[in-house]
């Protein structure tokens, strides 16, 4: 049995996990006939998730095996008493294996032997097998074949010895046994220490050593959020599956572990007609369709990653929509360069200015002032922001307006209060239903208060930055739709739209390049 | 447990020359006269193939038992069900397990697994262990004793009727004396 190469997601049959939301994250469920590791600290829900997986199997008519290395059968019944789990189901077998001192057939001296937690000998009549991989396998063989197996937990097998390689090999043997001999889909749990850290970067001794052997890794942890502990889940790895990479919070209910929010990204009140596509497939998928028409988008950048490609693609899309454009150009782009980009990617700039399709507000006063619709609020006392916008509003006629505003360009001429007033004034006096705005800035160039003001007012917030490896990323930080919280890689290309954004996981791959 | 089963449930050590007809006759006598379809059979065998055992049963009894488990204590025997045999049909099941003769623990677990599987049915379980002489070629007398003591104890628990073959000419008297204490009964056949 070999793994399908990445991308061939259709090759893998899926087994429902017992959590509908987790199934959605995993594009259908756990990969059939494979082993997935669930790691987490005490009380994070590993055992519950495991039993939930088996209970779902029972509903499907599967035969299920639960192997505990930590709790006796009575303790398990106690643990699960608050859940709607049927532990007495005829297709469910509970068994326990435990390393404890006992006698073997071969040796006179007592040694570490394989027994059940209830004290049952693995051979019988007071004799047990040494606690070794091959005897654990032989012992488990009596339960084969089953459809689903939970081994809770692999940490309990570490009594096998201090030898890291021997332990790792033993786990590998079990993975093979469950997939080849049992033909089962398996879920292993691993205890993970919580090193006091309140973030999901825990070091994992045991699960570290086997996460490379399992087909996938799901991590559970607890985190302190503003004084209260919350539980979280994340799919760390799932070979051959285009899984969701975001963190979800978890809660327990009578059916087991529940992932919330269930519909993290699809509130439903937005329909595709409410969006204007940016023309960048991956970005549109990330945003849930594009920029919200009639809304406000904010793009925060770090001074290194450029928002220009998104800007020009949106301007192009606006022109296609029959919208007029108001542009407060980014300060870092010299006029000639910007004009060349607009000519290439949006349309003939002179023509658009002349036809009242483009209005340019030149706060820093760096553009030549010989053209209609290039406004310089600083130079002429009479051209305050309000009067400029009023002129634009007269000239745009029936065209909806797309405004692209570089906030830094306004800062030298307006203080924070003025900037806020202008924005409110615009919304009050200027904006029509389809008018759409995009603000962009580097938050490092302004006060936190002002940055927060724009963030609050925005319907959609994107952040883009370049990391220490020189890669540009884009993250959707606020949005009524799309893949909120998803971080995607950005790549620039030779051809239109000159930018590619890594397709969000599970987004419909039908019409998109994926990088 | 029926009265009849209680009476027949026991472990017998059969002392007979290894290749003799008397040994085989006694073997089948101790495997009882019940309808094969009403019994389960566990055979532990060191030097013969599963196929030969099945043929021999067919010659002497005709119909195969409801469930047969053969544990071949020999690395050369392949585990798993045999292909097209009369023993593995709709009415009867056959499972072949293997154990390494040097690994007494592994053999013990395999027998435990086999008995666990057979005890799920209501059928009377018959067991033939062939042989203690072969067992002693691989392990010392004390280990063999511990093993046989463990196994016969388990057989009592599942109410099985079992016999164990041993060739008296192959062992010192004191070895036989030591081992026979773990059995309920001893039968000498032949000479």
mmCIF file of N, CA, C and O in Angstrom, chain B residues 18 44-48 73 101-102 104 107 129-140 144 165-167 170-171 179:
data_model
loop_
_atom_site.group_PDB
_atom_site.id
_atom_site.type_symbol
_atom_site.label_atom_id
_atom_site.label_comp_id
_atom_site.label_asym_id
_atom_site.label_seq_id
_atom_site.Cartn_x
_atom_site.Cartn_y
_atom_site.Cartn_z
ATOM 1 N N UNK B 18 6.480 -42.707 18.116
ATOM 2 C CA UNK B 18 6.093 -41.568 17.285
ATOM 3 C C UNK B 18 5.338 -41.948 16.016
ATOM 4 O O UNK B 18 4.299 -41.364 15.703
ATOM 5 N N UNK B 44 -2.106 -28.766 17.303
ATOM 6 C CA UNK B 44 -0.776 -28.160 17.364
ATOM 7 C C UNK B 44 0.176 -29.197 16.804
ATOM 8 O O UNK B 44 0.226 -30.332 17.284
ATOM 9 N N UNK B 45 0.899 -28.836 15.771
ATOM 10 C CA UNK B 45 1.675 -29.843 15.070
ATOM 11 C C UNK B 45 3.057 -29.302 14.727
ATOM 12 O O UNK B 45 3.216 -28.165 14.304
ATOM 13 N N UNK B 46 4.076 -30.155 14.976
ATOM 14 C CA UNK B 46 5.459 -29.727 14.730
ATOM 15 C C UNK B 46 5.991 -30.178 13.381
ATOM 16 O O UNK B 46 6.669 -29.437 12.704
ATOM 17 N N UNK B 47 5.705 -31.438 13.017
ATOM 18 C CA UNK B 47 6.444 -31.986 11.886
ATOM 19 C C UNK B 47 5.567 -32.388 10.706
ATOM 20 O O UNK B 47 6.026 -33.032 9.788
ATOM 21 N N UNK B 48 4.334 -32.009 10.713
ATOM 22 C CA UNK B 48 3.481 -32.414 9.592
ATOM 23 C C UNK B 48 2.775 -31.188 9.028
ATOM 24 O O UNK B 48 2.561 -30.198 9.725
ATOM 25 N N UNK B 73 3.911 -25.409 14.315
ATOM 26 C CA UNK B 73 5.068 -24.882 15.046
ATOM 27 C C UNK B 73 6.291 -25.112 14.175
ATOM 28 O O UNK B 73 7.062 -26.045 14.361
ATOM 29 N N UNK B 101 9.224 -22.449 16.824
ATOM 30 C CA UNK B 101 9.448 -23.450 17.885
ATOM 31 C C UNK B 101 10.373 -22.959 19.005
ATOM 32 O O UNK B 101 10.313 -23.465 20.126
ATOM 33 N N UNK B 102 11.202 -21.959 18.700
ATOM 34 C CA UNK B 102 12.102 -21.439 19.731
ATOM 35 C C UNK B 102 11.451 -20.373 20.603
ATOM 36 O O UNK B 102 12.037 -19.908 21.563
ATOM 37 N N UNK B 104 8.595 -19.829 22.870
ATOM 38 C CA UNK B 104 7.517 -20.422 23.657
ATOM 39 C C UNK B 104 6.418 -19.402 23.964
ATOM 40 O O UNK B 104 5.230 -19.715 23.968
ATOM 41 N N UNK B 107 4.279 -19.025 20.908
ATOM 42 C CA UNK B 107 3.397 -20.185 20.786
ATOM 43 C C UNK B 107 2.252 -20.081 21.794
ATOM 44 O O UNK B 107 1.083 -20.306 21.454
ATOM 45 N N UNK B 129 -2.119 -32.154 20.707
ATOM 46 C CA UNK B 129 -0.801 -31.518 20.725
ATOM 47 C C UNK B 129 0.228 -32.556 20.314
ATOM 48 O O UNK B 129 0.489 -33.515 21.043
ATOM 49 N N UNK B 130 0.857 -32.359 19.141
ATOM 50 C CA UNK B 130 1.736 -33.378 18.575
ATOM 51 C C UNK B 130 3.067 -32.728 18.179
ATOM 52 O O UNK B 130 3.184 -32.203 17.082
ATOM 53 N N UNK B 131 4.097 -32.716 19.035
ATOM 54 C CA UNK B 131 4.108 -33.528 20.245
ATOM 55 C C UNK B 131 4.966 -32.856 21.311
ATOM 56 O O UNK B 131 5.743 -31.956 21.018
ATOM 57 N N UNK B 132 4.865 -33.379 22.529
ATOM 58 C CA UNK B 132 5.709 -32.925 23.634
ATOM 59 C C UNK B 132 7.169 -33.284 23.344
ATOM 60 O O UNK B 132 8.092 -32.545 23.696
ATOM 61 N N UNK B 133 7.369 -34.404 22.657
ATOM 62 C CA UNK B 133 8.730 -34.809 22.286
ATOM 63 C C UNK B 133 9.385 -33.743 21.407
ATOM 64 O O UNK B 133 10.534 -33.360 21.616
ATOM 65 N N UNK B 134 8.636 -33.244 20.439
ATOM 66 C CA UNK B 134 9.160 -32.187 19.567
ATOM 67 C C UNK B 134 9.398 -30.909 20.359
ATOM 68 O O UNK B 134 10.410 -30.225 20.184
ATOM 69 N N UNK B 135 8.457 -30.593 21.260
ATOM 70 C CA UNK B 135 8.605 -29.400 22.105
ATOM 71 C C UNK B 135 9.943 -29.422 22.847
ATOM 72 O O UNK B 135 10.648 -28.413 22.923
ATOM 73 N N UNK B 136 10.286 -30.615 23.346
ATOM 74 C CA UNK B 136 11.506 -30.758 24.148
ATOM 75 C C UNK B 136 12.783 -30.700 23.304
ATOM 76 O O UNK B 136 13.879 -30.636 23.848
ATOM 77 N N UNK B 137 12.645 -30.720 22.005
ATOM 78 C CA UNK B 137 13.824 -30.530 21.154
ATOM 79 C C UNK B 137 14.263 -29.071 21.143
ATOM 80 O O UNK B 137 15.383 -28.752 20.770
ATOM 81 N N UNK B 138 13.340 -28.191 21.492
ATOM 82 C CA UNK B 138 13.645 -26.758 21.403
ATOM 83 C C UNK B 138 13.784 -26.067 22.760
ATOM 84 O O UNK B 138 14.427 -25.037 22.861
ATOM 85 N N UNK B 139 13.125 -26.590 23.799
ATOM 86 C CA UNK B 139 13.188 -25.925 25.104
ATOM 87 C C UNK B 139 13.527 -26.943 26.188
ATOM 88 O O UNK B 139 13.328 -28.142 26.006
ATOM 89 N N UNK B 140 14.025 -26.449 27.329
ATOM 90 C CA UNK B 140 14.400 -27.378 28.394
ATOM 91 C C UNK B 140 13.155 -27.866 29.143
ATOM 92 O O UNK B 140 12.058 -27.330 28.971
ATOM 93 N N UNK B 144 9.340 -26.345 29.393
ATOM 94 C CA UNK B 144 8.260 -27.150 28.825
ATOM 95 C C UNK B 144 7.182 -27.394 29.878
ATOM 96 O O UNK B 144 5.983 -27.320 29.590
ATOM 97 N N UNK B 165 0.762 -35.871 22.665
ATOM 98 C CA UNK B 165 1.582 -37.030 22.301
ATOM 99 C C UNK B 165 3.013 -36.883 22.810
ATOM 100 O O UNK B 165 3.559 -35.780 22.841
ATOM 101 N N UNK B 166 3.593 -38.041 23.191
ATOM 102 C CA UNK B 166 4.994 -38.055 23.625
ATOM 103 C C UNK B 166 5.555 -39.443 23.327
ATOM 104 O O UNK B 166 4.874 -40.450 23.539
ATOM 105 N N UNK B 167 6.774 -39.468 22.797
ATOM 106 C CA UNK B 167 7.405 -40.754 22.482
ATOM 107 C C UNK B 167 8.267 -41.159 23.673
ATOM 108 O O UNK B 167 9.301 -40.533 23.930
ATOM 109 N N UNK B 170 12.101 -41.581 23.530
ATOM 110 C CA UNK B 170 12.971 -40.443 23.233
ATOM 111 C C UNK B 170 13.409 -39.695 24.490
ATOM 112 O O UNK B 170 14.156 -38.728 24.396
ATOM 113 N N UNK B 171 12.911 -40.090 25.649
ATOM 114 C CA UNK B 171 13.190 -39.302 26.857
ATOM 115 C C UNK B 171 13.613 -40.153 28.039
ATOM 116 O O UNK B 171 13.281 -41.328 28.122
ATOM 117 N N UNK B 179 6.962 -34.206 33.779
ATOM 118 C CA UNK B 179 5.926 -33.570 32.965
ATOM 119 C C UNK B 179 4.532 -34.144 33.224
ATOM 120 O O UNK B 179 3.534 -33.438 33.131
#
